Structures are given as structure tokens and as C-alpha cells.
């Protein structure tokens, strides 16, 4: 059997998807076929011996849909070393984007990765890496999530190198600062060697300063290599600012040292070696703190990566053998003992145990596993020894997909980042221009005082900080999405994260979302002359082939009563209405009011009973045999424990809550009353759900749709935010913007709240980043000095610049304190009353 | 990378150590102030001409002000200098006229009466310091410049550069100095006799009333630190 994913064009609704599914399933040799309407993809499993791919394509084409040929595009994520600010990221985007064959490129400063979509036939990854290297950065080895340790080790090594560089530069900068500053400190007597008296030994003094600054420049050489290279290529970055500023200071000081050597001893008062040295040291300190903080922003992903065990025990020729995880193959039977982690995804073939899946789903209760149950990599076997067959390995495991999803989300950009990106692009050239213009103005304004003008020039270059701007959004998104993943909330990108905070209406699918999705038979009512058990037996037999939860509930109801199911001659599912089947020459119709009306079945005998059942929140299913009403089978679903609390929590956030269901209005109203739903959208056919969402959007509302991610795919796609709940399936992950790993509805307010907190955090970051530059640059330009205030020393400018990035990162890290709102919202009438009052007001 | 960093660190540390040893051992080529001050002092000696004379009483050389009211005296052999090795001899009359009570003068300022020399009266003040007791050796006959070179060579710390006035100076102790212009062509104060006024104030002198001396605040470097201090100045333009 082979798996294939085909892109489909021309679908307009979920019915199209179902039609394609049906058509493909009819082909001989098809194992599985499922269409994701949201992603417009057909997932097909087929036997290559019996069927060829072109046949499948032709079949789809024949029914009016287009199978889009593969574009031969590939994705690659290239880790990059040496980026220091948002301008670097923008520059690399330009450099890689210019390559022929590159369709899309997004460089993320915070993750230090370039995500590239490209055509392998036109451009090779080595060419991209070469372009990166030529731009002055380091294109690192492309690592997969299974090489997480290497990635982590690389980042730790980088961090260690940065700290070492900072330590070396501090060792030289501190004495440099001391000998430069002590002679100027008139108000304090600090020991100072007479042999270094700048007025008595100016050349020795200057040369010692020069010797001390050389190693500092040496360890900070990257600022110069990258900065000047960027400047030459006319896309200056933060390194360019530092390189220009400190170079000006050092070159001017070297010139003055030469002056001293040739007798101009007064030049000893115009040495700026310590300015350059201390600036580099402070920037290195800032970069080290930044790297440490950045590491913490991706802790969530590291935690996920670290979950998978390194080895697995397989049974081979009757013996157990421990092998590295990379060597596990699909079909291997793996033994997992109590206390060990499940190494890959698979199905239990022997044994019984409880598995803690909290690391994947956040659900703290262990889940019982027996033969036939699925187990997932990284979950913890707690009680018994089990054997399972490996079915998904490497990047196909649920864990790997979650990691990929979170990584992609962390690498994505939110719309709010666009402004920062635009500003960052122009920032450095503008700062250079301002520094030059203001420096020249002060030179003439101060009567030709070159030292004063130079101080201003250096201060402006050094205080301007594009890195804080560049970090403001991605770091918050990284922490926010990472925090979500920790709580079993997978947010698929920056855009979803940003949109979620604007949601003011949430539509919940009823079955499986507000309710457990495991309905049971509660009542069997018959018309005169009919037998209840017989009705249940016939209906269950008819529903046997149905995949609808109500049908399955009836089958289970019959099984509970040990009723034998009859042979079904014909079965048809009537979407949104029910089923029709032939059993022993009798035509069985089971379904809703609409179905009965369409088939002219008279319901009067049981209409009152039907209404009563609906008012109790039960779903009455009419059963007709050979065109006559035979009875009603009522099915009711159990409300999820968290539904009421979650809806109360959403009310507290000022969000209107709607419920969408195919149930009749009375049943829907009864359920809505129990959980205090504001708006009921009842008797909605699956294919009409997206229209209902659309109608809400046309009212000007920002709508989130919460569903199980398969049946609700069109509505999930239509909604501003689609939230798939309680599922880790591929389809659910692909169709929704947010995937909730658990079935706990409290994760919905948690996700919204996380979005609000993250966006607030981004706004704070942007405020500080912009505010810092808006205030800092004029001060550095001497505006305060102009009005009798102090002049900013370039050293303080460097300290402030470093602190700005650190402060933005620290603020982003505050999001790590975010707590999920599980069951902490008291459900009482006051919540609802308060909301009602607010709504009325 | 780490190896590179360690190499840089070691090279720099070695350079600093070597540099420090060189500096401490008085590497003359780096002592630009000491070296250039000799050239400048030589130019001064040429400029003043016969105002430089041997001073047998003090065992050295005397450089007199153009009006002979003050002299800078430097020893040619510290082992034989009777009182100070570098000193100023001043006409005491202006100070007495401004209220000086000679009995209140500190130990490093000596008042005495002697033979009238040039423009000075018979009452004189001597301000100076003893540098050491070394017996100075010369390659040839001692000259005024060679004796100055001995100061630079043996007691370099008393030579300084005064950036505010572009002067070299010989520190005579307690804030008293003899200064001369680094480049006389660019300076209107070619030589300056500088006194710390505090001792005179303490001895009853009205510093604003000392004839021929200016009382002023002067920007100086005290232990390398910029400061403004009160001084009594007697500057001369030799041009």
C-alpha cells in the first residue's frame, strides 16, 4: 500500500469533499481516502499493484475537480549563525529571495532559522547556504527534530562562546575603563600608578589603552566583519552601527596617539579607546544575556524534543534487543516496561497498561491501553508491560508532528510584526544619516569642536537599537506558542495567535465538543403494536454501517441488550437527515423530522412524545418501517464536565457563545440552557455550518469555530479562527488554526487568554522598543544638552542599548508565568448574570 | 574559536606584561614628555642666553628672570647641594610689602638676607625640594642642559606637562613649580615662576597685593586629574 497526498481545486463545500471521497473509495485497490476541505487535499492510501495514481487523478477529474500537479516545491529550514538584529534577518531574506527558484523565504531572528520554499530543480540548498555565507553569516548544518541534541549543543556552545568573549573583553575593558576614568574623577581618590600619569607619560598612557583595547576589538571582530560587509552591500545592520561608532572612536584615538608620539601631548585628553572597548564589552554582555533569554523562549520546544527516548527494546527472534531509536522500523514489535517511555507511535499487540500521555496532551489522568489501542511516542508507560507494533517512526510520529507544528508556528510572523519589520528595514540607514547630520551640525555649532561632535556621532550610532525592534514580536510568539504547547494548545502561527485575541463570538459544535460525543440510548418509544426491543434491533442493524455517533449509539444500545444484529441488504446514508436500509425485504428509515417529512411519514402518533424528549435535551430519532412510523429512539449525549465552566469563562471575557448543531431546536435549546449558550444555531446541516459562521461574520463579528476538525472542516476554515478540539489527528491539525490536544473545553478560554496575553506582551515590547529609540536617539543627539541638560556618554548609550534588548526579552519571558485556566473558573449564576447585564448595557 | 580566543588572550597578556616591564624600567623612547622637555629646555637656555649662570652657592645652575626678581636653580650634583636640588630664589620684598611675617613661613620656604643679585634686594625667599643625594656623573663637563637631563633621567616624576598652558614644568614640591613653554614661538608665557599661595597666605600675605606677582586660578592636573587651583604667578614673555 502506498500513501499519497494530492492537492484538489474546485471544491466549494464539504459536500464536494465527500463526493470526491466517495468517488475515490469506489476505485478498486483503494485502502483509504479522505479529503480535507480546509487544506484542499486528498489523502489516499492505495495498492500500487491494483491501481495507479493517474487513475485516481482521472476519477477526480471526471467528477469536475482538478488535481493540481505537484509544483515540485520543497521546504527547507536552514539554521543560521551570526545574525544580530532584525536588519540581518531582512538582509538574508533579500539575499535568499533573490535566488532563482526560491519561492518564499522567511528568516526568523529569534529562532535563527531561514524557512525557505524552493524548487529543487532550480536551486540547491548548497547554493542558498553559499549565499548566506557570502553575506557574512554562517549557514549551519540543517538539523531535523531528531537531531535536537546537536541543535541544543550548538546553541549552548554559541552561548558559551559569547560568555567567553564577554569575559575576555571585560578582563581588558575594566582596567581600560579604570585608567581612563580615574584621572577624570576629581571627587574620589582612587589609587593610580604615577608611571601612567597621562600628563607626565602621555604616550605610555595612550599605548597602554591601545594595547588593552586590541583584544576587546579582537573578540568583537564579528561586529566589524559583518557590519562593514553589510555596509558595503548597502544594507547596514546593528553591527554596522557598532562598527562605525567604535571604529570612529578607535581611529580618532590612534590619530591622537600619533599626535602624542610626535609631541602633541594635549591629544592625551582626546583618547576614546575606553569608549570603544566598553561599548563592545557591553554589547557582548547584552548579546550573551539575549542569547540566554532567547534560549529560554524556545524551552518549550526543547522540552518536547527531549521527551522521546533514545532507544527502544524490540523483540527479534524471540529475544529482546535494545536498539537506537533511529533503527526502529515500521512493523517492529517493541516491548515497553513499566516506567519506560513509548519510543514510537504504534498499536498495542499484547498486554495491558496505563499510559501517561500528559506530556503530549496535558491530560494528567493516565489512559488505559489494551490490545488494539494506539500508543504515542514519548508517553510514559506506568503500570504493565506491553508490546506494540511500530506504525509511525521518525518525523511521522505525533510528537514529531507536534514539534514541527510548534516550530512552524514559532517561525511564523504575526501581522503585528509587519510594522516592526518595515521600520527595521529603514532604521539603520536612517540612524547613520541622523548621526552624520547631527555630528556635522554640532561640529559647526560648537565652533569646530571635533571631539564634541564625535561624542554625539558615536552616541547616536551606539544607542540606536534595531535588535529590540526585531525581537519584540517573535520572542513573544515563541514563548506564547511554546506555553500553549506545554498546555496541550497547539497554535499554528503568529497570525492565528494574533487573530484569536480579537474573537468576540465563539461557535461550538455540539456533539463531541460541548458534549462527550458518546451518546447513549435513553428511550425507545413505539407506536401501537410494535415491540421496543424489536425496533431497537432493526434500527441498530440498519445503523450498523453508519459512522454517525447517533447511529453508533443505537448499535451500542442493541449490543447492551444482547440483541443480535440482522443482515442488511442495502444501506444509504442521507447526509443531515439519517439513513435508509433494506433488511429482510423491509425498508427502514431512521432519522430526523426532515427525513420523515420528505418521505411523507405521518408522525402525529408520537409528536408529543418527541417534543417532550427534545425539551429534555434528548435527540429523538424517528424510525419508520415500510413507510409507516414504528417508533422513536431517543439518544442523549453527556455534557462534558468542563463545558459549563468554559462557557462561563468566555462570558467573563465578554465573548458571545453560540452552539451549532443538526439537532432540532427544542433539543438544542434544552442543551443550550444547561450550559448557558447565548445563541443557538439548530437544525443546521453539516454543509451549512460554514454559512452560519459566515452570517455571524457578516454581522461584523470575529468568529471562532470550535469543532472536532473533520466534520466541521468547512466551518473551521470559514471562521476567523478554527479550533479543533480533542484530536491529534493529521486532518484536525491541518484544518484548524488552533489544535487543542485534550477534549477539555477549558482550553478554549485558555487559548483566547493566551492570545490576549501574548498580543499585549508584543504591544508592550514594541512600545518599549520604539519608545527607547524615540527617546534615546534625541538624548544622544544632544537635545537635552542644547537646553542645559547633560550630554550622553557613548558608554552609557551602549549600556542602554544592550539593556533595551534584554528588557524586551525579559518582558517576553514573563509570558512563561502564564497559567492555564483549567477548572479555576467558578461556575455560578453570577457569571452569567454579570455577562447578561454587560451585554444589555 | 576557543583556541583563537585563548591565543588572542595570551598574546595580549604577554604584550601587556612586556609593556609594563618596559614602562616600569623607564623605556626612554616612550617617555615623550621627558625627551621632548630636554629639547624644549635646551631651546629655553638658548633663548635666555646669559641669564643662565653657574650658581656655586647652591651647587648648580641659575636661570634668572628677565627682571632678575626670581631665579630657577637646579643642582649639578645632588650629593653636594647644600639645601635643595631644584628651587626658586625670589625677591622677598614684594611679599613683605604685602604683609609677609617671615617667622610664620613653613620649613620648605627659607627667608634670608644676603648679597643683592641683579634686580633682587637683599631679602630673599628660597622655595625648593631635595631630590636625592646621588653623586651625579657626566660624560664630559657638566653643563646646564646636562644637569637638567640628569633630573629627567633620575627623577623623571618631577617633570610634567601642563596641557592648559602647553608648558613643561619642574615640580618643586608643595605645588610650587618652574614652567616653560613647550614651543616659545606659540606661547606668550615663555617662563613662569609658580608658587602655591597657601603658605604665604598663612604667613600673612595679601596675595592680591604682591607686587610683580599675579594671583589666579589655574587649570592644572593633580595626579593626572584636572583641577583648578589658586596660584601666584610670575610669567615672562622672552620675545
Tab-separated table of N, CA and C in Angstrom, chain A residues 197-276:
chain	number	residue	atom	x	y	z
A	197	UNK	N	50.588	58.491	34.753
A	197	UNK	CA	50.004	59.833	34.773
A	197	UNK	C	49.934	60.359	33.331
A	198	UNK	N	48.718	60.558	32.836
A	198	UNK	CA	48.596	60.944	31.420
A	198	UNK	C	49.334	62.236	31.069
A	199	UNK	N	49.530	63.122	32.083
A	199	UNK	CA	50.208	64.385	31.779
A	199	UNK	C	51.737	64.234	31.819
A	200	UNK	N	52.175	63.229	32.578
A	200	UNK	CA	53.617	63.024	32.648
A	200	UNK	C	54.087	62.000	31.622
A	201	UNK	N	53.273	60.975	31.394
A	201	UNK	CA	53.650	59.908	30.453
A	201	UNK	C	52.528	59.674	29.443
A	202	UNK	N	52.193	60.651	28.646
A	202	UNK	CA	51.006	60.523	27.769
A	202	UNK	C	51.105	59.399	26.745
A	203	UNK	N	52.304	59.167	26.220
A	203	UNK	CA	52.415	58.132	25.185
A	203	UNK	C	52.260	56.738	25.795
A	204	UNK	N	52.875	56.549	26.961
A	204	UNK	CA	52.743	55.254	27.650
A	204	UNK	C	51.270	55.011	27.984
A	205	UNK	N	50.652	56.076	28.460
A	205	UNK	CA	49.233	56.014	28.820
A	205	UNK	C	48.389	55.630	27.591
A	206	UNK	N	48.641	56.316	26.478
A	206	UNK	CA	47.864	56.072	25.256
A	206	UNK	C	48.133	54.680	24.703
A	207	UNK	N	49.407	54.279	24.715
A	207	UNK	CA	49.745	52.955	24.173
A	207	UNK	C	49.166	51.834	25.025
A	208	UNK	N	49.165	52.043	26.345
A	208	UNK	CA	48.572	51.020	27.211
A	208	UNK	C	47.075	50.881	26.912
A	209	UNK	N	46.430	52.022	26.735
A	209	UNK	CA	44.997	51.974	26.384
A	209	UNK	C	44.796	51.235	25.058
A	210	UNK	N	45.684	51.527	24.114
A	210	UNK	CA	45.580	50.874	22.799
A	210	UNK	C	45.770	49.363	22.933
A	211	UNK	N	46.778	48.980	23.740
A	211	UNK	CA	47.037	47.542	23.926
A	211	UNK	C	45.839	46.864	24.598
A	212	UNK	N	45.228	47.585	25.531
A	212	UNK	CA	44.081	46.984	26.221
A	212	UNK	C	42.857	46.873	25.317
A	213	UNK	N	42.724	47.787	24.373
A	213	UNK	CA	41.519	47.762	23.530
A	213	UNK	C	41.652	46.735	22.387
A	214	UNK	N	42.886	46.403	22.018
A	214	UNK	CA	43.068	45.475	20.872
A	214	UNK	C	42.393	44.111	21.123
A	215	UNK	N	42.630	43.458	22.281
A	215	UNK	CA	41.928	42.174	22.475
A	215	UNK	C	40.414	42.314	22.502
A	216	UNK	N	39.938	43.447	22.989
A	216	UNK	CA	38.478	43.655	23.026
A	216	UNK	C	37.946	43.706	21.592
A	217	UNK	N	38.667	44.449	20.755
A	217	UNK	CA	38.266	44.509	19.342
A	217	UNK	C	38.410	43.129	18.708
A	218	UNK	N	39.456	42.416	19.141
A	218	UNK	CA	39.693	41.068	18.615
A	218	UNK	C	38.525	40.137	18.885
A	219	UNK	N	38.026	40.142	20.126
A	219	UNK	CA	36.910	39.234	20.428
A	219	UNK	C	35.597	39.734	19.809
A	220	UNK	N	35.565	41.043	19.547
A	220	UNK	CA	34.344	41.588	18.925
A	220	UNK	C	34.500	41.768	17.426
A	221	UNK	N	35.426	40.999	16.812
A	221	UNK	CA	35.735	41.204	15.386
A	221	UNK	C	34.519	41.026	14.479
A	222	UNK	N	33.561	40.222	14.962
A	222	UNK	CA	32.393	39.956	14.111
A	222	UNK	C	31.576	41.215	13.854
A	223	UNK	N	31.571	42.113	14.829
A	223	UNK	CA	30.841	43.373	14.616
A	223	UNK	C	31.397	44.086	13.384
A	224	UNK	N	32.714	43.944	13.196
A	224	UNK	CA	33.370	44.658	12.090
A	224	UNK	C	33.232	43.895	10.784
A	225	UNK	N	33.466	42.565	10.837
A	225	UNK	CA	33.393	41.799	9.583
A	225	UNK	C	31.969	41.821	9.026
A	226	UNK	N	31.006	41.586	9.930
A	226	UNK	CA	29.606	41.566	9.469
A	226	UNK	C	29.113	42.984	9.182
A	227	UNK	N	29.444	43.888	10.100
A	227	UNK	CA	28.939	45.266	9.998
A	227	UNK	C	29.416	45.976	8.753
A	228	UNK	N	30.701	45.881	8.469
A	228	UNK	CA	31.227	46.594	7.295
A	228	UNK	C	30.808	45.910	5.999
A	229	UNK	N	30.725	44.564	6.066
A	229	UNK	CA	30.277	43.845	4.866
A	229	UNK	C	28.840	44.280	4.524
A	230	UNK	N	28.026	44.372	5.552
A	230	UNK	CA	26.633	44.791	5.335
A	230	UNK	C	26.591	46.226	4.803
A	231	UNK	N	27.479	47.038	5.322
A	231	UNK	CA	27.524	48.441	4.898
A	231	UNK	C	27.935	48.539	3.422
A	232	UNK	N	28.926	47.727	3.057
A	232	UNK	CA	29.392	47.724	1.665
A	232	UNK	C	28.263	47.263	0.733
A	233	UNK	N	27.488	46.295	1.227
A	233	UNK	CA	26.390	45.788	0.397
A	233	UNK	C	25.129	46.653	0.516
A	234	UNK	N	25.288	47.804	1.107
A	234	UNK	CA	24.242	48.809	1.258
A	234	UNK	C	22.992	48.302	1.991
A	235	UNK	N	23.209	47.424	2.941
A	235	UNK	CA	22.093	47.049	3.819
A	235	UNK	C	22.630	46.974	5.239
A	236	UNK	N	22.955	48.153	5.810
A	236	UNK	CA	23.579	48.174	7.138
A	236	UNK	C	22.671	47.611	8.223
A	237	UNK	N	23.313	47.045	9.233
A	237	UNK	CA	22.554	46.472	10.347
A	237	UNK	C	23.109	46.997	11.665
A	238	UNK	N	22.681	46.354	12.749
A	238	UNK	CA	23.132	46.816	14.056
A	238	UNK	C	24.653	46.733	14.171
A	239	UNK	N	25.237	45.688	13.608
A	239	UNK	CA	26.692	45.545	13.641
A	239	UNK	C	27.364	46.720	12.941
A	240	UNK	N	26.725	47.205	11.879
A	240	UNK	CA	27.299	48.344	11.156
A	240	UNK	C	27.376	49.565	12.069
A	241	UNK	N	26.290	49.763	12.849
A	241	UNK	CA	26.273	50.912	13.769
A	241	UNK	C	27.407	50.802	14.780
A	242	UNK	N	27.552	49.601	15.338
A	242	UNK	CA	28.605	49.404	16.351
A	242	UNK	C	29.979	49.552	15.689
A	243	UNK	N	30.098	48.953	14.507
A	243	UNK	CA	31.388	49.005	13.811
A	243	UNK	C	31.769	50.443	13.478
A	244	UNK	N	30.817	51.209	12.964
A	244	UNK	CA	31.134	52.608	12.603
A	244	UNK	C	31.481	53.400	13.865
A	245	UNK	N	30.631	53.271	14.886
A	245	UNK	CA	30.815	54.046	16.119
A	245	UNK	C	32.146	53.767	16.786
A	246	UNK	N	32.437	52.482	16.983
A	246	UNK	CA	33.669	52.148	17.699
A	246	UNK	C	34.899	52.381	16.820
A	247	UNK	N	34.743	52.165	15.521
A	247	UNK	CA	35.886	52.425	14.629
A	247	UNK	C	36.248	53.903	14.657
A	248	UNK	N	35.208	54.745	14.646
A	248	UNK	CA	35.462	56.194	14.702
A	248	UNK	C	36.233	56.524	15.974
A	249	UNK	N	35.795	55.923	17.090
A	249	UNK	CA	36.454	56.184	18.379
A	249	UNK	C	37.901	55.700	18.356
A	250	UNK	N	38.107	54.499	17.849
A	250	UNK	CA	39.459	53.927	17.864
A	250	UNK	C	40.383	54.669	16.895
A	251	UNK	N	39.887	54.937	15.697
A	251	UNK	CA	40.748	55.604	14.708
A	251	UNK	C	41.128	57.012	15.175
A	252	UNK	N	40.155	57.703	15.740
A	252	UNK	CA	40.446	59.050	16.246
A	252	UNK	C	41.484	58.986	17.378
A	253	UNK	N	41.341	57.944	18.222
A	253	UNK	CA	42.281	57.801	19.337
A	253	UNK	C	43.673	57.417	18.831
A	254	UNK	N	43.727	56.605	17.790
A	254	UNK	CA	45.040	56.227	17.223
A	254	UNK	C	45.704	57.470	16.628
A	255	UNK	N	44.891	58.272	15.970
A	255	UNK	CA	45.418	59.532	15.426
A	255	UNK	C	45.999	60.400	16.545
A	256	UNK	N	45.278	60.462	17.661
A	256	UNK	CA	45.748	61.269	18.791
A	256	UNK	C	46.980	60.658	19.446
A	257	UNK	N	47.055	59.323	19.416
A	257	UNK	CA	48.246	58.670	19.955
A	257	UNK	C	49.472	59.061	19.103
A	258	UNK	N	49.242	59.094	17.812
A	258	UNK	CA	50.313	59.537	16.912
A	258	UNK	C	50.694	60.989	17.222
A	259	UNK	N	49.680	61.808	17.484
A	259	UNK	CA	49.929	63.206	17.856
A	259	UNK	C	50.806	63.274	19.101
A	260	UNK	N	50.487	62.439	20.075
A	260	UNK	CA	51.269	62.433	21.328
A	260	UNK	C	52.711	62.031	21.019
A	261	UNK	N	52.843	60.981	20.209
A	261	UNK	CA	54.180	60.478	19.887
A	261	UNK	C	55.015	61.538	19.181
A	262	UNK	N	54.330	62.426	18.489
A	262	UNK	CA	55.072	63.465	17.765
A	262	UNK	C	55.057	64.806	18.510
A	263	UNK	N	54.724	64.748	19.793
A	263	UNK	CA	54.862	65.953	20.604
A	263	UNK	C	53.573	66.663	20.932
A	264	UNK	N	52.443	66.267	20.354
A	264	UNK	CA	51.156	66.922	20.677
A	264	UNK	C	50.537	66.298	21.902
A	265	UNK	N	51.168	66.569	23.081
A	265	UNK	CA	50.744	65.865	24.301
A	265	UNK	C	49.313	66.172	24.719
A	266	UNK	N	48.822	67.340	24.293
A	266	UNK	CA	47.444	67.715	24.638
A	266	UNK	C	46.435	66.706	24.115
A	267	UNK	N	46.827	65.963	23.089
A	267	UNK	CA	45.916	64.968	22.500
A	267	UNK	C	45.592	63.847	23.462
A	268	UNK	N	46.356	63.764	24.579
A	268	UNK	CA	46.075	62.716	25.563
A	268	UNK	C	44.675	62.892	26.150
A	269	UNK	N	44.179	64.116	26.060
A	269	UNK	CA	42.831	64.366	26.595
A	269	UNK	C	41.747	63.983	25.596
A	270	UNK	N	42.130	63.521	24.429
A	270	UNK	CA	41.141	63.163	23.399
A	270	UNK	C	41.297	61.711	22.978
A	271	UNK	N	41.509	60.844	23.978
A	271	UNK	CA	41.584	59.414	23.679
A	271	UNK	C	40.232	58.760	23.981
A	272	UNK	N	39.745	57.929	23.069
A	272	UNK	CA	38.432	57.291	23.243
A	272	UNK	C	38.527	55.768	23.147
A	273	UNK	N	39.721	55.241	23.468
A	273	UNK	CA	39.871	53.788	23.401
A	273	UNK	C	38.889	53.100	24.352
A	274	UNK	N	38.743	53.694	25.540
A	274	UNK	CA	37.873	53.043	26.534
A	274	UNK	C	36.426	53.065	26.074
A	275	UNK	N	36.051	54.091	25.311
A	275	UNK	CA	34.677	54.148	24.799
A	275	UNK	C	34.425	52.944	23.896
A	276	UNK	N	35.337	52.728	22.972
A	276	UNK	CA	35.183	51.603	22.048
A	276	UNK	C	35.186	50.276	22.807
